[in-house]
């Protein structure tokens, strides 16, 4: 049977859901420490904060939902470009180059784990929006391509067989943020709808959802919205969020 798709939920979103599932002994041993922080006892504040960070990390990693040995991730240098658009923008508003980033695998999952590089762009291009296939043998990603525009790419789980999926026939359209569908097709965002974000006078381009075959053919528009359709995700019941 096919493996379920990997849920790459951001850490900030996980934190609110993980604590209730954390092991009782981890949370229990941390109660006195939390009380110290709240009551401002004379213990050295830097040491207390570091202890609390250790407790927080253990509680997060104690969640049964994180009980696996390998974590697929994007690593991007923090003191450079983070590749994070404003909340009304998409990838098309970002710089396409000048990044120190890579796709890697952390194993085991924890501070002592080893990070292995799967793919690193040669010329400092942005790489992100990773979506692992249901069989875990390949993944989709966003990266600059044809005409210097954002394009959908696919690469094997071993870091080989990189190929551009979107045809890239439009010199004035960006394609990014794709995900696999259970029927073998690919869902992705594209600015080929040629809309502008209303609240900034159309100064930033809007991306709507499109669907295409695995080879990049048969592209069809699904949504006709004045604002972005961000981060398409396939739910367990087959619907798309």
CSV table of C-alpha atoms in Angstrom, one decimal, residues 58-212:
chain,number,residue,atom,x,y,z
A,58,UNK,CA,12.0,17.7,24.4
A,59,UNK,CA,8.3,18.3,24.7
A,60,UNK,CA,8.0,19.1,21.0
A,61,UNK,CA,10.0,16.0,20.0
A,62,UNK,CA,8.1,13.9,22.4
A,63,UNK,CA,4.9,14.2,20.3
A,64,UNK,CA,3.9,10.7,18.9
A,65,UNK,CA,3.2,12.4,15.6
A,66,UNK,CA,7.0,13.0,15.3
A,67,UNK,CA,7.9,9.4,15.9
A,68,UNK,CA,9.9,8.9,12.7
A,69,UNK,CA,13.6,8.8,11.9
A,70,UNK,CA,14.1,11.0,8.9
A,71,UNK,CA,12.8,14.6,8.4
A,72,UNK,CA,12.8,16.3,5.0
A,73,UNK,CA,13.5,20.0,5.3
A,74,UNK,CA,14.7,23.2,3.6
A,75,UNK,CA,17.8,24.7,5.2
A,76,UNK,CA,18.4,28.4,4.5
A,77,UNK,CA,21.0,30.7,6.0
A,78,UNK,CA,19.4,32.9,8.6
A,79,UNK,CA,21.7,35.9,8.2
A,80,UNK,CA,21.0,36.1,4.5
A,81,UNK,CA,17.7,36.2,2.5
A,82,UNK,CA,15.0,34.1,4.2
A,83,UNK,CA,12.8,33.9,1.2
A,84,UNK,CA,9.6,34.9,3.1
A,85,UNK,CA,7.2,37.2,1.3
A,86,UNK,CA,4.8,39.6,3.0
A,87,UNK,CA,1.4,38.3,3.9
A,88,UNK,CA,-0.2,39.6,0.7
A,89,UNK,CA,2.5,38.4,-1.6
A,90,UNK,CA,3.6,35.1,-3.2
A,91,UNK,CA,6.9,33.8,-4.5
A,92,UNK,CA,6.7,36.1,-7.5
A,93,UNK,CA,7.5,39.0,-5.1
A,94,UNK,CA,10.7,37.4,-3.9
A,95,UNK,CA,14.3,37.7,-5.3
A,96,UNK,CA,15.1,34.6,-7.3
A,97,UNK,CA,18.8,34.5,-6.5
A,98,UNK,CA,21.3,35.3,-3.7
A,99,UNK,CA,20.3,32.5,-1.3
A,100,UNK,CA,22.4,30.0,0.6
A,101,UNK,CA,19.8,27.2,0.8
A,102,UNK,CA,19.4,23.5,0.2
A,103,UNK,CA,17.0,20.5,0.5
A,104,UNK,CA,18.2,18.1,3.1
A,105,UNK,CA,17.3,15.2,5.4
A,106,UNK,CA,17.8,15.2,9.1
A,107,UNK,CA,18.3,11.9,10.8
A,108,UNK,CA,17.7,11.0,13.6
A,109,UNK,CA,15.1,13.8,14.2
A,110,UNK,CA,16.6,15.9,17.0
A,111,UNK,CA,19.4,18.3,17.9
A,112,UNK,CA,22.0,15.6,17.5
A,113,UNK,CA,20.8,14.4,14.1
A,114,UNK,CA,23.0,14.5,11.0
A,115,UNK,CA,21.9,16.7,8.1
A,116,UNK,CA,22.5,15.2,4.7
A,117,UNK,CA,22.2,17.4,1.6
A,118,UNK,CA,19.9,16.1,-1.2
A,119,UNK,CA,20.0,19.1,-3.5
A,120,UNK,CA,21.7,22.5,-3.4
A,121,UNK,CA,21.3,25.0,-6.3
A,122,UNK,CA,24.7,25.8,-7.9
A,123,UNK,CA,24.1,29.5,-8.5
A,124,UNK,CA,22.4,30.5,-5.3
A,125,UNK,CA,18.8,30.2,-6.6
A,126,UNK,CA,15.9,30.0,-4.2
A,127,UNK,CA,14.7,26.4,-3.6
A,128,UNK,CA,11.6,25.7,-1.5
A,129,UNK,CA,7.9,24.7,-1.5
A,130,UNK,CA,8.9,21.0,-1.2
A,131,UNK,CA,6.1,18.4,-1.5
A,132,UNK,CA,7.0,14.7,-1.1
A,133,UNK,CA,5.3,12.2,-3.3
A,134,UNK,CA,2.9,9.6,-1.7
A,135,UNK,CA,5.5,6.9,-2.4
A,136,UNK,CA,8.3,9.0,-0.9
A,137,UNK,CA,10.5,8.4,-4.0
A,138,UNK,CA,10.4,11.9,-5.5
A,139,UNK,CA,9.4,15.4,-4.6
A,140,UNK,CA,8.2,18.7,-6.2
A,141,UNK,CA,9.9,22.0,-5.5
A,142,UNK,CA,9.9,25.7,-6.6
A,143,UNK,CA,12.9,27.2,-8.3
A,144,UNK,CA,13.7,29.7,-11.0
A,145,UNK,CA,13.7,28.2,-14.5
A,146,UNK,CA,12.6,29.1,-18.1
A,147,UNK,CA,12.6,32.8,-18.9
A,148,UNK,CA,14.0,33.5,-15.4
A,149,UNK,CA,10.5,32.8,-14.0
A,150,UNK,CA,9.4,30.6,-11.1
A,151,UNK,CA,8.8,27.1,-12.3
A,152,UNK,CA,7.8,23.7,-10.8
A,153,UNK,CA,10.6,21.2,-10.7
A,154,UNK,CA,10.8,17.5,-9.7
A,155,UNK,CA,13.7,15.6,-8.2
A,156,UNK,CA,14.2,12.0,-7.0
A,157,UNK,CA,14.4,11.3,-3.3
A,158,UNK,CA,18.1,10.5,-3.7
A,159,UNK,CA,18.8,14.0,-5.1
A,160,UNK,CA,19.1,13.0,-8.7
A,161,UNK,CA,16.9,13.2,-11.9
A,162,UNK,CA,16.1,16.9,-11.6
A,163,UNK,CA,13.7,18.1,-14.3
A,164,UNK,CA,11.5,21.1,-14.9
A,165,UNK,CA,7.8,20.0,-14.9
A,166,UNK,CA,6.0,23.2,-16.0
A,167,UNK,CA,6.6,23.9,-19.7
A,168,UNK,CA,7.6,27.5,-19.0
A,169,UNK,CA,6.2,28.7,-22.4
A,170,UNK,CA,4.9,32.0,-20.9
A,171,UNK,CA,7.7,34.6,-20.4
A,172,UNK,CA,5.6,36.7,-18.2
A,173,UNK,CA,4.1,34.1,-15.8
A,174,UNK,CA,5.3,32.4,-12.6
A,175,UNK,CA,4.5,28.9,-11.5
A,176,UNK,CA,5.3,27.6,-7.9
A,177,UNK,CA,4.0,25.9,-4.7
A,178,UNK,CA,2.9,22.6,-6.2
A,179,UNK,CA,1.6,19.4,-4.7
A,180,UNK,CA,0.9,15.9,-5.9
A,181,UNK,CA,-2.7,14.7,-6.4
A,182,UNK,CA,-3.8,11.1,-5.7
A,183,UNK,CA,-4.8,10.6,-9.4
A,184,UNK,CA,-1.2,11.3,-10.5
A,185,UNK,CA,-1.8,14.9,-11.6
A,186,UNK,CA,-0.1,18.0,-10.0
A,187,UNK,CA,-1.8,21.0,-8.5
A,188,UNK,CA,0.1,24.3,-8.5
A,189,UNK,CA,-0.1,28.1,-8.2
A,190,UNK,CA,0.4,30.3,-11.3
A,191,UNK,CA,0.2,34.0,-12.1
A,192,UNK,CA,-1.0,33.3,-15.6
A,193,UNK,CA,-4.4,34.5,-14.5
A,194,UNK,CA,-2.9,38.1,-14.6
A,195,UNK,CA,-4.6,39.5,-11.6
A,196,UNK,CA,-3.1,42.1,-9.1
A,197,UNK,CA,-3.6,42.2,-5.4
A,198,UNK,CA,-6.4,44.9,-4.9
A,199,UNK,CA,-5.2,46.3,-1.6
A,200,UNK,CA,-1.8,47.4,-3.0
A,201,UNK,CA,-3.2,48.8,-6.3
A,202,UNK,CA,-2.4,45.7,-8.2
A,203,UNK,CA,1.3,46.1,-7.5
A,204,UNK,CA,1.8,42.4,-6.7
A,205,UNK,CA,0.7,39.6,-8.9
A,206,UNK,CA,-1.9,37.1,-7.8
A,207,UNK,CA,-1.5,33.3,-8.2
A,208,UNK,CA,-4.5,31.1,-8.7
A,209,UNK,CA,-4.7,27.3,-8.6
A,210,UNK,CA,-4.1,25.3,-11.8
A,211,UNK,CA,-3.8,21.5,-12.5
A,212,UNK,CA,-1.6,19.7,-14.9
